[in-house]
Amino acid sequence: MRKLPTSPAIAHQNHSIMKYALLFLSVLLAAFAGMAQTGSEIYLFDLSVKKEKISMENPVNITNHPGYDNQPSFHPDQPIIYYSSFDAEGRADIRSYNYKTKASLDVTKTPEREYSPTVTPDQGHLSCIIQRDNNAQDLGKYTLDGKEPTVIIDNLTVGYHVWADNSHLALFVLGTPNTLHYLRLPTQSDTIVAEGIGRSLHKVPGEPAISFVHKISNTLWMIKKLNTHTMTVSDVTPTIQDREDLCWLPDGRILMSDGTKLYFITPGQETPWKEVRISKPMPALKGITRLAISTDGKKLAVVVSEN
């Protein structure tokens, strides 16, 4: 790993990226701009998890500002949610929300664009996707106060990531098709695990495994998991139709949404997706996409469309 230059005009070229990937990135930038215009917000819920029932209540809009607020993730030990938020110029920075003190803070304020903030396993940094004006898209990290940016990966066009441990991680790499990579940082050994995957990557609770969505066909998307010890892939369960965003409860159940309601399923049991109960009337949820859950399973962050 190396330190980023401190100049705001970071000249960073990646000659290994193929021409089609640059074109894809241009489309991606346009998509991000579109999301900024349509707007998204992050709602935080209290989550109650019982044997056969999951319910949610007490919604709080923790972002509540025009534009794009998305990609929430929880600190493992502190009452903090990190997320990506567009400024008035459409550039994404990392912000945080403390759900004990109700305080929101800017973590980064850079000429780059930061997406998918994730607390690293050592809890000393926030790893994130760093998107640059020259279309480079790297994986980097900042200290928790948004300082000392460092490049982790600059030879792949990384869209999303999840840590298996301090030295190993799974990557969604942009391309045609998008691919799942498993990278060993000490040796830089890179294994392509699957093609045609979705953006939702997660560590499976209680297992040495990473989950991903394999888009097998137009009608079948399958949640799968990669055992990071044996490097074998196994099926978990089909997704809700045309949906790829999910999160894992600490007890091993999976949450997904159809866009307006949330559902859960227990892998390995031949039962359909069950609806999450909403304890009290609340504003209608719409355009639900990403989900994130706290380590203790008591808080749920939900990204919704505001238009």
Short mmCIF file of N, CA and C in Angstrom, two decimals, residues 115-268:
data_model
loop_
_atom_site.label_atom_id
_atom_site.label_comp_id
_atom_site.label_asym_id
_atom_site.label_seq_id
_atom_site.Cartn_x
_atom_site.Cartn_y
_atom_site.Cartn_z
N TYR A 115 -17.31 6.14 -1.96
CA TYR A 115 -18.50 5.31 -1.87
C TYR A 115 -18.23 4.09 -0.98
N SER A 116 -19.32 3.50 -0.50
CA SER A 116 -19.28 2.24 0.25
C SER A 116 -18.31 2.26 1.43
N PRO A 117 -18.43 3.22 2.35
CA PRO A 117 -17.53 3.23 3.50
C PRO A 117 -17.73 2.00 4.38
N THR A 118 -16.63 1.39 4.79
CA THR A 118 -16.66 0.15 5.56
C THR A 118 -15.56 0.19 6.61
N VAL A 119 -15.89 -0.04 7.85
CA VAL A 119 -14.87 -0.10 8.89
C VAL A 119 -14.01 -1.34 8.66
N THR A 120 -12.71 -1.15 8.61
CA THR A 120 -11.80 -2.28 8.38
C THR A 120 -11.76 -3.18 9.60
N PRO A 121 -11.34 -4.44 9.43
CA PRO A 121 -11.33 -5.38 10.56
C PRO A 121 -10.51 -4.91 11.76
N ASP A 122 -9.47 -4.10 11.52
CA ASP A 122 -8.69 -3.59 12.66
C ASP A 122 -9.36 -2.41 13.34
N GLN A 123 -10.49 -1.95 12.78
CA GLN A 123 -11.29 -0.84 13.30
C GLN A 123 -10.52 0.48 13.37
N GLY A 124 -9.44 0.57 12.63
CA GLY A 124 -8.66 1.79 12.62
C GLY A 124 -8.89 2.65 11.40
N HIS A 125 -9.62 2.12 10.41
CA HIS A 125 -9.77 2.83 9.14
C HIS A 125 -11.16 2.61 8.56
N LEU A 126 -11.48 3.45 7.58
CA LEU A 126 -12.64 3.27 6.73
C LEU A 126 -12.14 2.97 5.32
N SER A 127 -12.40 1.77 4.84
CA SER A 127 -12.10 1.48 3.44
C SER A 127 -13.29 1.94 2.60
N CYS A 128 -13.01 2.33 1.35
CA CYS A 128 -14.07 2.85 0.50
C CYS A 128 -13.61 2.81 -0.95
N ILE A 129 -14.58 2.93 -1.84
CA ILE A 129 -14.28 3.10 -3.26
C ILE A 129 -13.96 4.57 -3.49
N ILE A 130 -12.84 4.85 -4.14
CA ILE A 130 -12.45 6.22 -4.47
C ILE A 130 -12.55 6.40 -5.98
N GLN A 131 -13.49 7.23 -6.40
CA GLN A 131 -13.72 7.46 -7.82
C GLN A 131 -13.12 8.81 -8.19
N ARG A 132 -12.35 8.81 -9.27
CA ARG A 132 -11.60 10.01 -9.65
C ARG A 132 -12.13 10.60 -10.95
N ASP A 133 -11.79 11.85 -11.22
CA ASP A 133 -12.28 12.52 -12.41
C ASP A 133 -11.74 11.91 -13.70
N ASN A 134 -10.63 11.18 -13.62
CA ASN A 134 -10.07 10.56 -14.83
C ASN A 134 -10.63 9.15 -15.05
N ASN A 135 -11.73 8.81 -14.31
CA ASN A 135 -12.43 7.53 -14.43
C ASN A 135 -11.74 6.38 -13.72
N ALA A 136 -10.60 6.62 -13.08
CA ALA A 136 -10.03 5.56 -12.24
C ALA A 136 -10.95 5.34 -11.04
N GLN A 137 -11.01 4.12 -10.58
CA GLN A 137 -11.89 3.76 -9.47
C GLN A 137 -11.16 2.74 -8.61
N ASP A 138 -10.57 3.22 -7.52
CA ASP A 138 -9.71 2.40 -6.68
C ASP A 138 -10.39 2.03 -5.37
N LEU A 139 -9.79 1.09 -4.68
CA LEU A 139 -10.15 0.83 -3.30
C LEU A 139 -9.09 1.48 -2.42
N GLY A 140 -9.53 2.33 -1.50
CA GLY A 140 -8.59 3.01 -0.62
C GLY A 140 -9.09 2.97 0.81
N LYS A 141 -8.38 3.66 1.68
CA LYS A 141 -8.85 3.74 3.07
C LYS A 141 -8.41 5.08 3.67
N TYR A 142 -9.20 5.52 4.65
CA TYR A 142 -8.92 6.71 5.44
C TYR A 142 -8.93 6.31 6.91
N THR A 143 -8.26 7.10 7.73
CA THR A 143 -8.45 6.93 9.16
C THR A 143 -9.91 7.27 9.49
N LEU A 144 -10.38 6.89 10.67
CA LEU A 144 -11.78 7.08 11.02
C LEU A 144 -12.18 8.55 11.07
N ASP A 145 -11.21 9.44 11.16
CA ASP A 145 -11.51 10.87 11.11
C ASP A 145 -11.32 11.45 9.72
N GLY A 146 -11.18 10.59 8.72
CA GLY A 146 -11.11 11.03 7.34
C GLY A 146 -9.76 11.52 6.88
N LYS A 147 -8.69 11.17 7.58
CA LYS A 147 -7.35 11.65 7.24
C LYS A 147 -6.52 10.52 6.62
N GLU A 148 -5.35 10.90 6.17
CA GLU A 148 -4.30 9.98 5.70
C GLU A 148 -4.81 8.96 4.68
N PRO A 149 -5.30 9.40 3.52
CA PRO A 149 -5.78 8.47 2.51
C PRO A 149 -4.67 7.57 1.98
N THR A 150 -5.00 6.31 1.82
CA THR A 150 -4.05 5.31 1.33
C THR A 150 -4.71 4.45 0.27
N VAL A 151 -4.01 4.17 -0.81
CA VAL A 151 -4.52 3.27 -1.85
C VAL A 151 -4.27 1.82 -1.42
N ILE A 152 -5.30 1.01 -1.52
CA ILE A 152 -5.16 -0.43 -1.28
C ILE A 152 -5.05 -1.18 -2.60
N ILE A 153 -5.95 -0.86 -3.54
CA ILE A 153 -5.98 -1.54 -4.83
C ILE A 153 -6.16 -0.50 -5.92
N ASP A 154 -5.27 -0.47 -6.91
CA ASP A 154 -5.42 0.46 -8.02
C ASP A 154 -5.24 -0.21 -9.38
N ASN A 155 -5.19 -1.54 -9.40
CA ASN A 155 -5.04 -2.24 -10.68
C ASN A 155 -6.31 -2.96 -11.09
N LEU A 156 -7.41 -2.74 -10.36
CA LEU A 156 -8.71 -3.28 -10.71
C LEU A 156 -9.75 -2.17 -10.57
N THR A 157 -10.82 -2.26 -11.33
CA THR A 157 -11.89 -1.27 -11.23
C THR A 157 -12.91 -1.79 -10.24
N VAL A 158 -12.72 -1.43 -8.98
CA VAL A 158 -13.52 -2.00 -7.90
C VAL A 158 -14.81 -1.22 -7.73
N GLY A 159 -15.94 -1.93 -7.68
CA GLY A 159 -17.23 -1.30 -7.45
C GLY A 159 -17.71 -1.43 -6.02
N TYR A 160 -17.49 -2.61 -5.41
CA TYR A 160 -17.92 -2.89 -4.04
C TYR A 160 -16.92 -3.85 -3.42
N HIS A 161 -16.95 -3.94 -2.08
CA HIS A 161 -15.97 -4.80 -1.42
C HIS A 161 -16.49 -5.26 -0.06
N VAL A 162 -15.91 -6.34 0.45
CA VAL A 162 -16.18 -6.79 1.81
C VAL A 162 -14.93 -7.49 2.33
N TRP A 163 -14.61 -7.26 3.59
CA TRP A 163 -13.43 -7.85 4.21
C TRP A 163 -13.75 -9.22 4.78
N ALA A 164 -12.90 -10.19 4.49
CA ALA A 164 -12.99 -11.49 5.16
C ALA A 164 -12.22 -11.46 6.47
N ASP A 165 -11.06 -10.80 6.46
CA ASP A 165 -10.24 -10.57 7.65
C ASP A 165 -9.29 -9.43 7.32
N ASN A 166 -8.29 -9.21 8.13
CA ASN A 166 -7.38 -8.08 7.91
C ASN A 166 -6.62 -8.12 6.59
N SER A 167 -6.45 -9.32 6.04
CA SER A 167 -5.58 -9.47 4.87
C SER A 167 -6.28 -9.98 3.62
N HIS A 168 -7.57 -10.31 3.73
CA HIS A 168 -8.27 -10.92 2.60
C HIS A 168 -9.62 -10.23 2.41
N LEU A 169 -9.99 -10.05 1.15
CA LEU A 169 -11.27 -9.42 0.88
C LEU A 169 -11.83 -9.87 -0.45
N ALA A 170 -13.15 -9.76 -0.56
CA ALA A 170 -13.84 -10.06 -1.80
C ALA A 170 -14.21 -8.76 -2.49
N LEU A 171 -14.15 -8.75 -3.81
CA LEU A 171 -14.36 -7.54 -4.60
C LEU A 171 -15.37 -7.78 -5.71
N PHE A 172 -16.26 -6.82 -5.92
CA PHE A 172 -17.07 -6.73 -7.12
C PHE A 172 -16.25 -5.87 -8.09
N VAL A 173 -15.81 -6.47 -9.18
CA VAL A 173 -14.97 -5.77 -10.14
C VAL A 173 -15.79 -5.50 -11.40
N LEU A 174 -15.84 -4.21 -11.80
CA LEU A 174 -16.62 -3.81 -12.95
C LEU A 174 -16.02 -4.36 -14.24
N GLY A 175 -16.91 -4.80 -15.12
CA GLY A 175 -16.48 -5.31 -16.41
C GLY A 175 -17.67 -5.86 -17.16
N THR A 176 -17.41 -6.56 -18.22
CA THR A 176 -18.45 -7.22 -18.99
C THR A 176 -18.10 -8.69 -19.13
N PRO A 177 -18.56 -9.53 -18.21
CA PRO A 177 -19.49 -9.24 -17.11
C PRO A 177 -18.76 -8.75 -15.86
N ASN A 178 -19.54 -8.33 -14.85
CA ASN A 178 -18.97 -8.03 -13.54
C ASN A 178 -18.53 -9.33 -12.88
N THR A 179 -17.41 -9.28 -12.16
CA THR A 179 -16.85 -10.50 -11.61
C THR A 179 -16.59 -10.38 -10.12
N LEU A 180 -16.62 -11.52 -9.44
CA LEU A 180 -16.26 -11.60 -8.03
C LEU A 180 -14.82 -12.06 -7.92
N HIS A 181 -14.00 -11.24 -7.25
CA HIS A 181 -12.60 -11.58 -7.02
C HIS A 181 -12.36 -11.81 -5.54
N TYR A 182 -11.47 -12.73 -5.22
CA TYR A 182 -11.02 -12.92 -3.84
C TYR A 182 -9.54 -12.60 -3.82
N LEU A 183 -9.17 -11.57 -3.07
CA LEU A 183 -7.81 -11.04 -3.10
C LEU A 183 -7.11 -11.28 -1.77
N ARG A 184 -5.90 -11.80 -1.86
CA ARG A 184 -5.04 -11.99 -0.69
C ARG A 184 -3.99 -10.89 -0.71
N LEU A 185 -4.14 -9.92 0.17
CA LEU A 185 -3.28 -8.74 0.13
C LEU A 185 -1.79 -9.04 0.34
N PRO A 186 -1.41 -9.95 1.27
CA PRO A 186 0.03 -10.15 1.49
C PRO A 186 0.78 -10.62 0.24
N THR A 187 0.11 -11.43 -0.59
CA THR A 187 0.77 -11.97 -1.78
C THR A 187 0.25 -11.34 -3.07
N GLN A 188 -0.82 -10.53 -2.95
CA GLN A 188 -1.50 -9.97 -4.12
C GLN A 188 -2.06 -11.06 -5.04
N SER A 189 -2.29 -12.24 -4.49
CA SER A 189 -2.91 -13.33 -5.25
C SER A 189 -4.39 -13.03 -5.45
N ASP A 190 -4.84 -13.08 -6.70
CA ASP A 190 -6.19 -12.68 -7.05
C ASP A 190 -6.90 -13.85 -7.74
N THR A 191 -8.00 -14.32 -7.16
CA THR A 191 -8.76 -15.42 -7.73
C THR A 191 -10.12 -14.91 -8.18
N ILE A 192 -10.46 -15.16 -9.45
CA ILE A 192 -11.80 -14.85 -9.95
C ILE A 192 -12.71 -16.02 -9.59
N VAL A 193 -13.74 -15.72 -8.79
CA VAL A 193 -14.60 -16.77 -8.24
C VAL A 193 -15.84 -16.99 -9.09
N ALA A 194 -16.45 -15.89 -9.59
CA ALA A 194 -17.70 -16.01 -10.33
C ALA A 194 -17.87 -14.83 -11.26
N GLU A 195 -18.70 -15.02 -12.29
CA GLU A 195 -19.03 -13.96 -13.23
C GLU A 195 -20.53 -13.67 -13.14
N GLY A 196 -20.91 -12.45 -13.54
CA GLY A 196 -22.31 -12.08 -13.55
C GLY A 196 -22.90 -11.97 -12.16
N ILE A 197 -22.23 -11.19 -11.30
CA ILE A 197 -22.67 -11.09 -9.91
C ILE A 197 -23.36 -9.75 -9.65
N GLY A 198 -24.06 -9.67 -8.53
CA GLY A 198 -24.69 -8.44 -8.08
C GLY A 198 -23.77 -7.68 -7.14
N ARG A 199 -24.25 -6.52 -6.69
CA ARG A 199 -23.39 -5.62 -5.93
C ARG A 199 -23.33 -5.96 -4.44
N SER A 200 -24.21 -6.83 -3.96
CA SER A 200 -24.35 -7.06 -2.53
C SER A 200 -23.38 -8.14 -2.05
N LEU A 201 -22.32 -7.72 -1.35
CA LEU A 201 -21.32 -8.63 -0.80
C LEU A 201 -21.36 -8.52 0.72
N HIS A 202 -21.34 -9.68 1.40
CA HIS A 202 -21.46 -9.66 2.86
C HIS A 202 -20.65 -10.80 3.48
N LYS A 203 -20.17 -10.54 4.68
CA LYS A 203 -19.58 -11.59 5.49
C LYS A 203 -20.72 -12.38 6.13
N VAL A 204 -20.65 -13.70 6.03
CA VAL A 204 -21.70 -14.55 6.60
C VAL A 204 -21.44 -14.71 8.09
N PRO A 205 -22.41 -14.39 8.94
CA PRO A 205 -22.17 -14.48 10.39
C PRO A 205 -21.88 -15.91 10.84
N GLY A 206 -20.82 -16.04 11.66
CA GLY A 206 -20.50 -17.33 12.24
C GLY A 206 -19.83 -18.32 11.32
N GLU A 207 -19.47 -17.89 10.11
CA GLU A 207 -18.85 -18.80 9.15
C GLU A 207 -17.66 -18.12 8.48
N PRO A 208 -16.67 -18.90 8.05
CA PRO A 208 -15.59 -18.33 7.24
C PRO A 208 -16.04 -18.21 5.79
N ALA A 209 -17.00 -17.31 5.55
CA ALA A 209 -17.63 -17.27 4.23
C ALA A 209 -18.08 -15.86 3.88
N ILE A 210 -18.14 -15.60 2.58
CA ILE A 210 -18.63 -14.36 1.99
C ILE A 210 -19.83 -14.72 1.12
N SER A 211 -20.92 -13.94 1.23
CA SER A 211 -22.07 -14.18 0.36
C SER A 211 -22.07 -13.19 -0.80
N PHE A 212 -22.65 -13.64 -1.91
CA PHE A 212 -22.82 -12.79 -3.09
C PHE A 212 -24.06 -13.25 -3.83
N VAL A 213 -24.55 -12.42 -4.74
CA VAL A 213 -25.70 -12.77 -5.57
C VAL A 213 -25.20 -13.10 -6.96
N HIS A 214 -25.50 -14.32 -7.40
CA HIS A 214 -25.13 -14.78 -8.74
C HIS A 214 -26.35 -14.65 -9.65
N LYS A 215 -26.23 -13.79 -10.66
CA LYS A 215 -27.34 -13.57 -11.59
C LYS A 215 -27.24 -14.60 -12.70
N ILE A 216 -27.82 -15.76 -12.43
CA ILE A 216 -27.67 -16.92 -13.32
C ILE A 216 -28.41 -16.69 -14.63
N SER A 217 -29.60 -16.12 -14.56
CA SER A 217 -30.39 -15.83 -15.76
C SER A 217 -31.28 -14.64 -15.46
N ASN A 218 -32.10 -14.25 -16.44
CA ASN A 218 -33.00 -13.13 -16.22
C ASN A 218 -34.06 -13.42 -15.17
N THR A 219 -34.33 -14.70 -14.93
CA THR A 219 -35.39 -15.07 -14.00
C THR A 219 -34.88 -15.73 -12.74
N LEU A 220 -33.59 -16.02 -12.65
CA LEU A 220 -33.06 -16.69 -11.46
C LEU A 220 -31.80 -15.99 -10.97
N TRP A 221 -31.92 -15.38 -9.81
CA TRP A 221 -30.77 -14.83 -9.10
C TRP A 221 -30.62 -15.62 -7.80
N MET A 222 -29.43 -16.13 -7.55
CA MET A 222 -29.19 -17.02 -6.42
C MET A 222 -28.21 -16.40 -5.43
N ILE A 223 -28.59 -16.39 -4.15
CA ILE A 223 -27.64 -16.03 -3.10
C ILE A 223 -26.71 -17.22 -2.92
N LYS A 224 -25.41 -16.96 -3.02
CA LYS A 224 -24.42 -18.02 -2.84
C LYS A 224 -23.39 -17.58 -1.80
N LYS A 225 -22.63 -18.54 -1.32
CA LYS A 225 -21.56 -18.18 -0.39
C LYS A 225 -20.26 -18.86 -0.79
N LEU A 226 -19.20 -18.12 -0.60
CA LEU A 226 -17.84 -18.61 -0.85
C LEU A 226 -17.20 -18.94 0.48
N ASN A 227 -16.84 -20.20 0.69
CA ASN A 227 -16.07 -20.59 1.87
C ASN A 227 -14.64 -20.14 1.65
N THR A 228 -14.17 -19.21 2.46
CA THR A 228 -12.86 -18.62 2.23
C THR A 228 -11.71 -19.51 2.70
N HIS A 229 -12.02 -20.63 3.37
CA HIS A 229 -10.98 -21.60 3.74
C HIS A 229 -10.78 -22.62 2.63
N THR A 230 -11.90 -23.13 2.11
CA THR A 230 -11.81 -24.17 1.08
C THR A 230 -11.93 -23.62 -0.33
N MET A 231 -12.35 -22.35 -0.46
CA MET A 231 -12.58 -21.69 -1.74
C MET A 231 -13.62 -22.43 -2.58
N THR A 232 -14.61 -22.99 -1.91
CA THR A 232 -15.73 -23.64 -2.59
C THR A 232 -16.96 -22.74 -2.50
N VAL A 233 -17.83 -22.84 -3.51
CA VAL A 233 -19.04 -22.03 -3.58
C VAL A 233 -20.25 -22.93 -3.45
N SER A 234 -21.22 -22.50 -2.65
CA SER A 234 -22.45 -23.27 -2.47
C SER A 234 -23.66 -22.36 -2.56
N ASP A 235 -24.81 -22.94 -2.95
CA ASP A 235 -26.06 -22.19 -3.03
C ASP A 235 -26.63 -21.97 -1.63
N VAL A 236 -27.26 -20.81 -1.44
CA VAL A 236 -27.97 -20.52 -0.19
C VAL A 236 -29.47 -20.53 -0.43
N THR A 237 -29.96 -19.61 -1.25
CA THR A 237 -31.39 -19.55 -1.57
C THR A 237 -31.58 -18.57 -2.72
N PRO A 238 -32.62 -18.75 -3.54
CA PRO A 238 -32.92 -17.74 -4.55
C PRO A 238 -33.30 -16.41 -3.91
N THR A 239 -33.00 -15.32 -4.57
CA THR A 239 -33.39 -14.00 -4.08
C THR A 239 -34.88 -13.77 -4.31
N ILE A 240 -35.40 -12.72 -3.69
CA ILE A 240 -36.70 -12.19 -4.14
C ILE A 240 -36.52 -11.75 -5.58
N GLN A 241 -37.54 -11.93 -6.40
CA GLN A 241 -37.45 -11.69 -7.83
C GLN A 241 -36.86 -10.32 -8.17
N ASP A 242 -35.78 -10.33 -8.94
CA ASP A 242 -35.13 -9.11 -9.45
C ASP A 242 -34.55 -8.23 -8.35
N ARG A 243 -34.25 -8.80 -7.19
CA ARG A 243 -33.68 -8.02 -6.08
C ARG A 243 -32.33 -8.58 -5.70
N GLU A 244 -31.38 -7.67 -5.42
CA GLU A 244 -30.03 -8.12 -5.10
C GLU A 244 -29.50 -7.60 -3.77
N ASP A 245 -30.19 -6.63 -3.14
CA ASP A 245 -29.70 -6.05 -1.89
C ASP A 245 -30.23 -6.86 -0.70
N LEU A 246 -29.33 -7.17 0.23
CA LEU A 246 -29.70 -7.99 1.37
C LEU A 246 -28.78 -7.67 2.54
N CYS A 247 -29.14 -8.21 3.69
CA CYS A 247 -28.22 -8.22 4.83
C CYS A 247 -28.49 -9.46 5.65
N TRP A 248 -27.50 -9.87 6.44
CA TRP A 248 -27.60 -11.06 7.28
C TRP A 248 -27.87 -10.65 8.73
N LEU A 249 -28.85 -11.27 9.34
CA LEU A 249 -29.05 -11.11 10.77
C LEU A 249 -27.98 -11.91 11.52
N PRO A 250 -27.66 -11.53 12.76
CA PRO A 250 -26.64 -12.27 13.51
C PRO A 250 -26.96 -13.75 13.67
N ASP A 251 -28.26 -14.13 13.64
CA ASP A 251 -28.63 -15.53 13.82
C ASP A 251 -28.60 -16.34 12.52
N GLY A 252 -28.19 -15.70 11.41
CA GLY A 252 -28.05 -16.42 10.15
C GLY A 252 -29.22 -16.30 9.22
N ARG A 253 -30.26 -15.57 9.60
CA ARG A 253 -31.35 -15.31 8.67
C ARG A 253 -30.99 -14.16 7.74
N ILE A 254 -31.70 -14.05 6.63
CA ILE A 254 -31.40 -13.05 5.60
C ILE A 254 -32.60 -12.13 5.45
N LEU A 255 -32.33 -10.83 5.35
CA LEU A 255 -33.35 -9.83 5.06
C LEU A 255 -33.21 -9.35 3.62
N MET A 256 -34.34 -9.19 2.94
CA MET A 256 -34.39 -8.58 1.62
C MET A 256 -35.66 -7.75 1.51
N SER A 257 -35.78 -6.99 0.43
CA SER A 257 -36.97 -6.19 0.18
C SER A 257 -37.43 -6.39 -1.26
N ASP A 258 -38.74 -6.22 -1.46
CA ASP A 258 -39.27 -6.21 -2.83
C ASP A 258 -39.42 -4.79 -3.35
N GLY A 259 -38.95 -3.82 -2.56
CA GLY A 259 -39.04 -2.42 -2.94
C GLY A 259 -39.94 -1.61 -2.03
N THR A 260 -40.96 -2.26 -1.45
CA THR A 260 -41.87 -1.56 -0.54
C THR A 260 -41.99 -2.26 0.81
N LYS A 261 -41.76 -3.55 0.87
CA LYS A 261 -41.84 -4.30 2.11
C LYS A 261 -40.54 -5.07 2.32
N LEU A 262 -40.31 -5.46 3.58
CA LEU A 262 -39.13 -6.26 3.90
C LEU A 262 -39.54 -7.68 4.24
N TYR A 263 -38.67 -8.62 3.91
CA TYR A 263 -38.94 -10.04 4.13
C TYR A 263 -37.69 -10.70 4.70
N PHE A 264 -37.89 -11.85 5.35
CA PHE A 264 -36.76 -12.61 5.86
C PHE A 264 -36.94 -14.09 5.53
N ILE A 265 -35.82 -14.78 5.54
CA ILE A 265 -35.83 -16.22 5.27
C ILE A 265 -34.73 -16.87 6.09
N THR A 266 -34.95 -18.13 6.44
CA THR A 266 -33.94 -18.92 7.15
C THR A 266 -33.31 -19.88 6.17
N PRO A 267 -32.04 -19.68 5.78
CA PRO A 267 -31.41 -20.59 4.83
C PRO A 267 -31.44 -22.05 5.34
N GLY A 268 -31.67 -22.95 4.41
CA GLY A 268 -31.69 -24.37 4.76
C GLY A 268 -33.06 -24.89 5.13
#
